[in-house]
mmCIF file of C-alpha atoms in Angstrom:
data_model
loop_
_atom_site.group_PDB
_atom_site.id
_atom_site.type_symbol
_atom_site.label_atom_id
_atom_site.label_comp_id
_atom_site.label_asym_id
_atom_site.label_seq_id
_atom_site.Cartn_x
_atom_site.Cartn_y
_atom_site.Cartn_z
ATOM 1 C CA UNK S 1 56.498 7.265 85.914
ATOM 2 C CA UNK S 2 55.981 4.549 81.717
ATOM 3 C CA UNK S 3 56.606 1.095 81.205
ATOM 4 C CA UNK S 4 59.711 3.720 82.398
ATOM 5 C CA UNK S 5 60.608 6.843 80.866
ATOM 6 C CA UNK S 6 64.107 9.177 79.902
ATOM 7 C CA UNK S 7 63.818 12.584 80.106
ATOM 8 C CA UNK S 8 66.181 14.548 78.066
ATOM 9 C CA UNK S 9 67.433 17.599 76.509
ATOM 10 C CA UNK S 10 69.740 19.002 74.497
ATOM 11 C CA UNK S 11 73.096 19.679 75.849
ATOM 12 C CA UNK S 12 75.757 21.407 74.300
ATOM 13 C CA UNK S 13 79.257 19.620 74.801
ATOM 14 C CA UNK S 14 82.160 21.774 73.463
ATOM 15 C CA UNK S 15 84.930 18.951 72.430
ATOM 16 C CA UNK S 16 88.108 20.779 71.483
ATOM 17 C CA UNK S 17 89.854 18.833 68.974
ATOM 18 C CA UNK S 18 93.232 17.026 69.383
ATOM 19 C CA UNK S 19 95.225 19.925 66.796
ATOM 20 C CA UNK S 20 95.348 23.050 68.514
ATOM 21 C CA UNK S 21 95.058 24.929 65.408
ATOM 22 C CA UNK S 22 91.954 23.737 64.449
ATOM 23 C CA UNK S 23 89.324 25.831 66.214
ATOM 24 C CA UNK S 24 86.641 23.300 68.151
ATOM 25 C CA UNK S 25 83.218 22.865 67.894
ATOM 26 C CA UNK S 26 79.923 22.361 69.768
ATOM 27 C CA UNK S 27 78.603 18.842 69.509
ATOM 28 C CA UNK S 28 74.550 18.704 70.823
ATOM 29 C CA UNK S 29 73.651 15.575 72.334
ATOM 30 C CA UNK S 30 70.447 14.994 73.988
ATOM 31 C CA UNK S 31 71.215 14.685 77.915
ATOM 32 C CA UNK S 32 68.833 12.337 79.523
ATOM 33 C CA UNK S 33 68.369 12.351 83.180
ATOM 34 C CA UNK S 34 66.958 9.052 84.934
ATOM 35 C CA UNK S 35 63.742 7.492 83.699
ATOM 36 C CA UNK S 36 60.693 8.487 85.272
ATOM 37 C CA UNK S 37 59.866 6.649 87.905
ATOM 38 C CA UNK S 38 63.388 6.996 89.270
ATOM 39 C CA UNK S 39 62.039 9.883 91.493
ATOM 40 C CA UNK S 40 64.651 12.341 90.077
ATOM 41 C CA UNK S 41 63.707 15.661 90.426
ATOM 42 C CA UNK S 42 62.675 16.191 87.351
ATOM 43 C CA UNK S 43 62.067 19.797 86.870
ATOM 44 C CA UNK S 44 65.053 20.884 88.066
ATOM 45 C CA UNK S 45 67.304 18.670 86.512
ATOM 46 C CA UNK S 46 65.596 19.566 83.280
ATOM 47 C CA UNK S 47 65.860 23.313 84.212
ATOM 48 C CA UNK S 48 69.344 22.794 84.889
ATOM 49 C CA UNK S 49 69.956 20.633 81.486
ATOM 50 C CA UNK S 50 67.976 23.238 79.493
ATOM 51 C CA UNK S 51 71.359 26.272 80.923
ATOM 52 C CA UNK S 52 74.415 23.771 81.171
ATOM 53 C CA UNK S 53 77.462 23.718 79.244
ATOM 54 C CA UNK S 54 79.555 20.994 79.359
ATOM 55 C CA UNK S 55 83.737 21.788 78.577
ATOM 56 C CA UNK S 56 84.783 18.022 77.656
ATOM 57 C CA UNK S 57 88.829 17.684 76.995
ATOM 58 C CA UNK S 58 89.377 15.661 74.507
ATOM 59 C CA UNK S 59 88.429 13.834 71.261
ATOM 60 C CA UNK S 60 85.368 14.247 69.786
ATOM 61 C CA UNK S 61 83.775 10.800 69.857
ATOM 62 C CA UNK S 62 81.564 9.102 72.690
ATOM 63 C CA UNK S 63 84.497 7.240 73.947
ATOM 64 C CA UNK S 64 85.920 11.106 75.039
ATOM 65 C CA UNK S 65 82.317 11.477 76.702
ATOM 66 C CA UNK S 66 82.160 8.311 78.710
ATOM 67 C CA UNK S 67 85.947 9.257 80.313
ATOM 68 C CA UNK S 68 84.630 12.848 81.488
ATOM 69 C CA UNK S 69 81.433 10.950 82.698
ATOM 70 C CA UNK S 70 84.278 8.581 84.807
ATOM 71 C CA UNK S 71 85.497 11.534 86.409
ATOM 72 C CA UNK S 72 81.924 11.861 88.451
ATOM 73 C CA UNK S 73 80.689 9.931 91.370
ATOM 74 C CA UNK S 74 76.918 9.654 91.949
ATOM 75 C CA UNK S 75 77.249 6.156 92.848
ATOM 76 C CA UNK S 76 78.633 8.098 95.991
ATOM 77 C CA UNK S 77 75.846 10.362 96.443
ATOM 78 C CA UNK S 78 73.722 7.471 96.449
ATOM 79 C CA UNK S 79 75.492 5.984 99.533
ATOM 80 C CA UNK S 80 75.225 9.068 101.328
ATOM 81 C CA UNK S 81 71.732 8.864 100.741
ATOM 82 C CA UNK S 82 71.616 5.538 101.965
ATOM 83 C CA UNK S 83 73.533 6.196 104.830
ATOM 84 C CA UNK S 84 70.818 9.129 106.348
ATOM 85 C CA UNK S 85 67.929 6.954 105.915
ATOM 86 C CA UNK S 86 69.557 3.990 107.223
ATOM 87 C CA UNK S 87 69.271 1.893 104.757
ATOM 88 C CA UNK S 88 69.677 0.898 101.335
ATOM 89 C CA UNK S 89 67.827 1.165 97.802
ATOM 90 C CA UNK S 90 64.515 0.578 99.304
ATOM 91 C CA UNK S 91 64.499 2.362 102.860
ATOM 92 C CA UNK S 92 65.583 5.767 100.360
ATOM 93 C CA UNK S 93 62.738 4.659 97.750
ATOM 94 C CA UNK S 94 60.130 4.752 100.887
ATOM 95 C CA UNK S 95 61.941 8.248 102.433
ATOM 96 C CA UNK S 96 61.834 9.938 99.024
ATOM 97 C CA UNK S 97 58.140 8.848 97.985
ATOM 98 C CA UNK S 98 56.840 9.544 101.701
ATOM 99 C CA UNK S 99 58.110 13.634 101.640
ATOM 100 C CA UNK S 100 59.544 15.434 98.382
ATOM 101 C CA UNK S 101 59.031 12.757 95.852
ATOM 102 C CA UNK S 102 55.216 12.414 97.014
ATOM 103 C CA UNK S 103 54.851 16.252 96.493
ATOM 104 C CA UNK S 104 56.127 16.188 92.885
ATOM 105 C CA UNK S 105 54.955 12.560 91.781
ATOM 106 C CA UNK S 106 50.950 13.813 93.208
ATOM 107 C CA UNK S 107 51.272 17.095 90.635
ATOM 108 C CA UNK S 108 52.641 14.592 87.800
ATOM 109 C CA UNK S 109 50.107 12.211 87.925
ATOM 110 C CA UNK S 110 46.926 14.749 89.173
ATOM 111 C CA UNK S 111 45.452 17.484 87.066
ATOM 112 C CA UNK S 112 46.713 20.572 88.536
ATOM 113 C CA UNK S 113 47.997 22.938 86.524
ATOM 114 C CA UNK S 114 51.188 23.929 88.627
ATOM 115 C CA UNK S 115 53.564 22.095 86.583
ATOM 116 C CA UNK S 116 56.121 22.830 83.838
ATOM 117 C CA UNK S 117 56.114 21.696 80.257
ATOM 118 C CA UNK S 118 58.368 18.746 81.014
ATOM 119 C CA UNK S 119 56.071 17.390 83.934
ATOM 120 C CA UNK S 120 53.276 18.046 81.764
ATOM 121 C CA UNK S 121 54.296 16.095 79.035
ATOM 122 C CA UNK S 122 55.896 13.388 81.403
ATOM 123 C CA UNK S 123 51.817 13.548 82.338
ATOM 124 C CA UNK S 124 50.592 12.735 79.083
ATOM 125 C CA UNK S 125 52.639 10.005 78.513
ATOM 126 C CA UNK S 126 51.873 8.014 81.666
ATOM 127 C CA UNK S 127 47.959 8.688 80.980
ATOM 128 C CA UNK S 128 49.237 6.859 77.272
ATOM 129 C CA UNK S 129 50.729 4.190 79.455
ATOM 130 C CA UNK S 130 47.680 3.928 81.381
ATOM 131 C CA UNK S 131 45.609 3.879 78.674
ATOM 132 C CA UNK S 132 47.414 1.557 76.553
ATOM 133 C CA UNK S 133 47.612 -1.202 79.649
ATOM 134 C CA UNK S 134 43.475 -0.733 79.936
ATOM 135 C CA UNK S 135 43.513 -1.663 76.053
ATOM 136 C CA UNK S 136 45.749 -4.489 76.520
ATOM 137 C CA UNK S 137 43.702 -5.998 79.368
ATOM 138 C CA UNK S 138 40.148 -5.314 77.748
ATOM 139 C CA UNK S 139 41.126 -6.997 74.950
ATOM 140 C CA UNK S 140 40.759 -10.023 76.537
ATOM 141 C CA UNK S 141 36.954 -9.124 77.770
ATOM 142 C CA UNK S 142 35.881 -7.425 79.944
ATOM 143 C CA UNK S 143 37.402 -7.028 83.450
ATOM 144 C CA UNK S 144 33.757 -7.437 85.634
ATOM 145 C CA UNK S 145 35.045 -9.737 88.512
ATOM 146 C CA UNK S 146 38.816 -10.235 88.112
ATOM 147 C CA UNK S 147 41.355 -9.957 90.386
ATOM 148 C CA UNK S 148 44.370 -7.502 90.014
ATOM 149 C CA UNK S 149 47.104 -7.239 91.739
ATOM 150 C CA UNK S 150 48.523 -3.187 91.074
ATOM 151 C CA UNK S 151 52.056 -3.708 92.668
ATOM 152 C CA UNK S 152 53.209 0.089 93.035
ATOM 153 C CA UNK S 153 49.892 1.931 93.057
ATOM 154 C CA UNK S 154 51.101 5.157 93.358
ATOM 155 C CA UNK S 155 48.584 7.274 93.286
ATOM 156 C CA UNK S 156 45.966 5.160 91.963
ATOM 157 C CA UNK S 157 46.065 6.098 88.003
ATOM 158 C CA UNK S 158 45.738 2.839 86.985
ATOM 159 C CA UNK S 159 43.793 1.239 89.977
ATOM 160 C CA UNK S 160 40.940 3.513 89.807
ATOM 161 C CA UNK S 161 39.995 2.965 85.831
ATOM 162 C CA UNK S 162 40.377 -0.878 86.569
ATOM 163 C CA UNK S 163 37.897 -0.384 89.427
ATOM 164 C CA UNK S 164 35.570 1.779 87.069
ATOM 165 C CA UNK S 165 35.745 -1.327 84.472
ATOM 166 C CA UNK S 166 34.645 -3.655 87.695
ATOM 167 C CA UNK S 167 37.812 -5.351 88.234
ATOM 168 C CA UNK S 168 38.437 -6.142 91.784
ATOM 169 C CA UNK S 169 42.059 -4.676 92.680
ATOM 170 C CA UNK S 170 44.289 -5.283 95.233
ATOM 171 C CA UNK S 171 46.463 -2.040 95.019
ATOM 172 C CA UNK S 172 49.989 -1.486 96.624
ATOM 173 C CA UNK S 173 52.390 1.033 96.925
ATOM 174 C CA UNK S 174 56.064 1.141 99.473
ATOM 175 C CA UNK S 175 54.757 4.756 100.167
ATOM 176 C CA UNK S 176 52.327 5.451 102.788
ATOM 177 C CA UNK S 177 51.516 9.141 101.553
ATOM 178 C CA UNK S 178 50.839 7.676 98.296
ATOM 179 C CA UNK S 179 48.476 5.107 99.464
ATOM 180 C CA UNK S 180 46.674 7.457 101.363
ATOM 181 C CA UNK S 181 46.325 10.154 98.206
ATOM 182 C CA UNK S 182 45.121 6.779 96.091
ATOM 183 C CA UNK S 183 42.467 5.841 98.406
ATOM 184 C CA UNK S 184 41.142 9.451 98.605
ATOM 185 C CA UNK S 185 41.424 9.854 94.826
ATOM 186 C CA UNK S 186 39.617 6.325 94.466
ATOM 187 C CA UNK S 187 36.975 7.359 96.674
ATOM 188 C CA UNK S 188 36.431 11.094 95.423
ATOM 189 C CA UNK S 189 36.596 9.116 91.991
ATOM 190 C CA UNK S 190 34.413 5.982 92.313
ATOM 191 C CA UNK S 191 31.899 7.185 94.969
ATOM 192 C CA UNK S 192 30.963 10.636 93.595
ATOM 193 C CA UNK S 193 29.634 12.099 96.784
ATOM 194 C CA UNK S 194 27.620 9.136 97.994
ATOM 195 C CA UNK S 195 28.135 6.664 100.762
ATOM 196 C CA UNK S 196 28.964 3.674 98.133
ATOM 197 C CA UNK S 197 30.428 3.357 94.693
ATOM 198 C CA UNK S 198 27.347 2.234 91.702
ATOM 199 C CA UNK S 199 26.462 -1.599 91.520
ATOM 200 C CA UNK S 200 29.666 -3.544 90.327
ATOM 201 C CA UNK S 201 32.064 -0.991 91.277
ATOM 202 C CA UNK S 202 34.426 -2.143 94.127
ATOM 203 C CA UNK S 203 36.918 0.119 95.889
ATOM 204 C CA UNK S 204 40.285 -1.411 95.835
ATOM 205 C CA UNK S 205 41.988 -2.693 98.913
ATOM 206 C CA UNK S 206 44.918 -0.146 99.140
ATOM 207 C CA UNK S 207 47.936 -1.516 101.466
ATOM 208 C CA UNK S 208 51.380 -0.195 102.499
ATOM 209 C CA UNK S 209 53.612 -3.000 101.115
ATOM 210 C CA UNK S 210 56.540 -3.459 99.289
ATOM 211 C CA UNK S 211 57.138 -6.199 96.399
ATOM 212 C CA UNK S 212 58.643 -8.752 98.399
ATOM 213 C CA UNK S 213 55.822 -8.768 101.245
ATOM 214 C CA UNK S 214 53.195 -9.177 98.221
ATOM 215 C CA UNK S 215 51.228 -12.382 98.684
ATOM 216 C CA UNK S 216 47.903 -13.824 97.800
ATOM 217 C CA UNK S 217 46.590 -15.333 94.182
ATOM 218 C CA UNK S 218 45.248 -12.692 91.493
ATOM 219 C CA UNK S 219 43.763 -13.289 87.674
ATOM 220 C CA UNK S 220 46.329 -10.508 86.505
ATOM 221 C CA UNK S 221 49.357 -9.312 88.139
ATOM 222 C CA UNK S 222 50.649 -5.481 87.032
ATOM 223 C CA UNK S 223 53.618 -4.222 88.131
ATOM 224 C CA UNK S 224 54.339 -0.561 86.178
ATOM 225 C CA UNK S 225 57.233 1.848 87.126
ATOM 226 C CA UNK S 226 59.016 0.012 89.794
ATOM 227 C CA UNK S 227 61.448 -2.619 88.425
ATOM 228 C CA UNK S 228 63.349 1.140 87.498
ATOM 229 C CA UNK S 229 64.162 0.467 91.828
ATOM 230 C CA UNK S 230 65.784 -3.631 91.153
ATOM 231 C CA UNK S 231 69.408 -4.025 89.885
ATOM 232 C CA UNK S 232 68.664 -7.346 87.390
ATOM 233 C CA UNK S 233 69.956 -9.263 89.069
ATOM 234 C CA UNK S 234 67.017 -8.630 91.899
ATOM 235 C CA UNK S 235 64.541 -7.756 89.357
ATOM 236 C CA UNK S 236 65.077 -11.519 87.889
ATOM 237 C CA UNK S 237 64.197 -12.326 91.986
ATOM 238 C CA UNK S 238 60.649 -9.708 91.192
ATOM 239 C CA UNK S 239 59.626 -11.018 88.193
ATOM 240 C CA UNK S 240 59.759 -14.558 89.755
ATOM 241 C CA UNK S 241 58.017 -13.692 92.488
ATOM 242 C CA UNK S 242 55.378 -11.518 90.635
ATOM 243 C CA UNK S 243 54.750 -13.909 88.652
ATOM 244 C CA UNK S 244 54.366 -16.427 91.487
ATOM 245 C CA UNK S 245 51.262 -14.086 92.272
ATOM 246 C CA UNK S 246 49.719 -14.422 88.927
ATOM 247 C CA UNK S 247 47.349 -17.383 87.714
ATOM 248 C CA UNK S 248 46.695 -16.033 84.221
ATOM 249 C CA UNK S 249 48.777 -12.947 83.271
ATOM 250 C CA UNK S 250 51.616 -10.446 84.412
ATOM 251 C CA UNK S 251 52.130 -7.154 82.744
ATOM 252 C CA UNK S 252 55.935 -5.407 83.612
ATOM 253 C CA UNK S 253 57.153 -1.830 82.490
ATOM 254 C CA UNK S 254 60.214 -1.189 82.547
ATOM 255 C CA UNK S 255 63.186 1.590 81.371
ATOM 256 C CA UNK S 256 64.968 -0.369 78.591
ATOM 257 C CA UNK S 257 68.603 -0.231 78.311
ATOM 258 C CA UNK S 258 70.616 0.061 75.397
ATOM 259 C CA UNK S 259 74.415 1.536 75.379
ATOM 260 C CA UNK S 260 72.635 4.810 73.807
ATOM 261 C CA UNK S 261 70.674 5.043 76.738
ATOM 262 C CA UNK S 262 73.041 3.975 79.609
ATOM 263 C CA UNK S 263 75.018 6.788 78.411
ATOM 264 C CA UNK S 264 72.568 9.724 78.355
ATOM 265 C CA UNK S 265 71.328 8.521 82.145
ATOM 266 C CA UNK S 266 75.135 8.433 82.885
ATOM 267 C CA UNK S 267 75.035 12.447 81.664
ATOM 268 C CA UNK S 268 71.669 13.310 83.871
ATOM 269 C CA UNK S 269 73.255 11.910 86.919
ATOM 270 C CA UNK S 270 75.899 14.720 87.303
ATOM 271 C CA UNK S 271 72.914 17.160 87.423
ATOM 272 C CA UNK S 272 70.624 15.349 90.173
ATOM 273 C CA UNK S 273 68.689 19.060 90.843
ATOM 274 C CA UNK S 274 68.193 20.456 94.638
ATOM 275 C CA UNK S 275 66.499 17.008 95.660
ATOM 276 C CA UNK S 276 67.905 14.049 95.992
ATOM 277 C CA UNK S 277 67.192 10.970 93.469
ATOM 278 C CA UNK S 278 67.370 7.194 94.006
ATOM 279 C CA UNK S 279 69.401 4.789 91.832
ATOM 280 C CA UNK S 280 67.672 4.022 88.247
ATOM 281 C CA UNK S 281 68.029 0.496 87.062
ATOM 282 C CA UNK S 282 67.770 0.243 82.810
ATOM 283 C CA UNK S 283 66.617 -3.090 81.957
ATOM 284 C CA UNK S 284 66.649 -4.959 78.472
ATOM 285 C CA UNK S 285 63.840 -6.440 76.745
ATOM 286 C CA UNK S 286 66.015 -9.506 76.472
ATOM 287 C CA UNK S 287 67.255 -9.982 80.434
ATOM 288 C CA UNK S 288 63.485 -9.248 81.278
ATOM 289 C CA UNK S 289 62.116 -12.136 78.961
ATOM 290 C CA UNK S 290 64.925 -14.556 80.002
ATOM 291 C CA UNK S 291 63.731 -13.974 83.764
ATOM 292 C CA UNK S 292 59.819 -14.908 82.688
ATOM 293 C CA UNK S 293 61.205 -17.769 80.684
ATOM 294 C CA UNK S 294 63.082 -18.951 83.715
ATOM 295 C CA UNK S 295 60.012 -19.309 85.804
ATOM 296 C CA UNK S 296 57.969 -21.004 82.805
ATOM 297 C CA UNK S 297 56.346 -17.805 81.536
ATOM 298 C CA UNK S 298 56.216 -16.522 77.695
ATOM 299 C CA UNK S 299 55.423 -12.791 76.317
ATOM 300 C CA UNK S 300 52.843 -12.508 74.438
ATOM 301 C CA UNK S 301 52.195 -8.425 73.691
ATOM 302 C CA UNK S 302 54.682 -5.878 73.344
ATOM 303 C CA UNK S 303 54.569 -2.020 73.778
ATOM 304 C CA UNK S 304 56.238 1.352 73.673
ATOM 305 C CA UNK S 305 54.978 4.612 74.589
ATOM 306 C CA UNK S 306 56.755 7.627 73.810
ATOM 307 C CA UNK S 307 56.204 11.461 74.095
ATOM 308 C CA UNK S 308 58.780 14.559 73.984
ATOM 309 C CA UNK S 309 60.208 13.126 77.546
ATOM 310 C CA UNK S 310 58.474 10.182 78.389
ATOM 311 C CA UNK S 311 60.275 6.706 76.898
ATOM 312 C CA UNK S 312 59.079 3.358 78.059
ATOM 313 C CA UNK S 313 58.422 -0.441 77.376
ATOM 314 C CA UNK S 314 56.039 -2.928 78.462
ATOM 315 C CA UNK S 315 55.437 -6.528 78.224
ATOM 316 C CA UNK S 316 52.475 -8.766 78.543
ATOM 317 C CA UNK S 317 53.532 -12.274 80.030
ATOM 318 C CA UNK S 318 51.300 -15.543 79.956
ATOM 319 C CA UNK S 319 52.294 -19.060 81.492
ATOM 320 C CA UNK S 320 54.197 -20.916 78.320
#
């Protein structure tokens, strides 16, 4: 998913007032579950949002909210997770993205038409992501010859179009199964039924990798949808290292976190849907630029792209 994105609904929170002979009231919030590339299962959670009433004892205010929200526990769900796959955060990213999350994530981000109205707005506002990072880069000229680096591939939604615009991309992805689905959709894409893809098209070099084990020297470093995975205190670790990789520009996306926010992910995280979900990191726009600055780099562009479901931010960095 998205620079990152919430997904929400609304969510009717009955919050019986202090006097007993006042009668109480419903108070509609929207619920949010975690942004989109936090491999929640997003249908059913929003399913589940869409039926659920919430009976919150207590005052009316957010405060009243954020003490029922105490009461739940997913931090422990998340160690059980951790705990089958052997592993931590990462180990579950790969598990998730290599079986369940690979089978929603491909319907997402393909064209099929077996998905529901959440996924398929969740859809349109990745292809607005996608669209407004091509902008962003061709703005600068034209992309014949340079090097990308597309840390976390996925399925190859942004890798491919660079290709088509000549670019020579080096795309990457934790998953295997989505490696494999980019490379097929590159070549169904880029070669057309032929042996070869037209005169200044080059098929990117797809590789099973994650972050850390990125190396090598691009033009332009993109990393969309993945920081969602890095506490900051990691991410400020990412940033320094993707920008390590990058001689002329690094473009991040990432969930942005606000108290408003934090909140509503708090609610979708006591309805985590049949399948399981990985932790979802919220970043500011503020710890994000303080990590580039750190390491010598400035931003430059700013964007947002928002639909119905799909919330997310992303930056264009350049060395100060």
């Amino acid at each position: 998913m998205a620079f990152s994105s919430i997904l929400y609904s609304p969510t009717q929170f009955t919050l019986p007032r202090p006097h007993l002979h006042r009668r109480s009231r419903p108070i509609s919030i929207a619920a949010a579950i975690p942004p989109l590339t936090s491999t929640a299962d997003i249908s059913a959670v929003a399913e589940a949002l869409d039926n659920t009433t919430i009976a919150v004892i207590g005052g009316g205010s957010v405060a009243a909210l954020a003490a029922v929200l105490s009461l739940a526990d997913p931090e422990k769900r998340r160690q059980m997770q951790a705990e089958e796959v052997g592993g931590g955060d990462k180990e579950v990213v790969r598990e998730y993205f290599n079986n369940d999350g690979f089978q929603r994530w491909r319907r997402i981000y393909g064209d099929t038409d077996d998905v529901n109205k959440v996924q398929r707005d969740i859809r349109l506002g990745h292809s607005k992501t996608v669209e407004n990072v091509m902008k962003m880069l061709l703005d600068e000229g034209p992309l014949s010859g340079v090097t990308v680096c597309d840390a976390g591939c996925g399925t190859g939604c942004l890798s491919i179009p660079l290709a088509k615009e000549g670019a020579v991309v080096a795309a990457s992805d934790i998953s295997a199964a989505m490696v494999a689905e980019a490379e097929k959709e590159a070549r169904e894409e880029l070669f057309k039924g032929t042996d070869s893809p037209p005169a200044g098209i080059v098929l990117p070099k797809f590789e099973v990798s994650d972050l850390e084990s990125l190396n090598g020297k691009y033009h332009t470093v993109i990393c969309l949808d993945v920081l969602i995975h890095y506490p900051q205190s990691k991410a400020d670790a990412m940033i320094a290292h993707l920008a390590s990789l990058s001689e002329d520009r690094l473009i991040l996306s990432f969930a942005p976190k606000t108290f408003y926010y934090s909140l509503l992910k708090r609610v979708g995280e006591l309805f985590p849907g049949p399948s399981k979900a990985t932790r979802a990191y919220l970043h500011s726009e503020a710890d994000v630029e303080r990590a580039l600055n750190k390491v010598g780099w400035k931003i430059r562009k700013r964007g947002l792209t928002t639909t119905q479901f799909y919330f997310s931010r992303v930056v264009e960095a350049v060395p100060a």
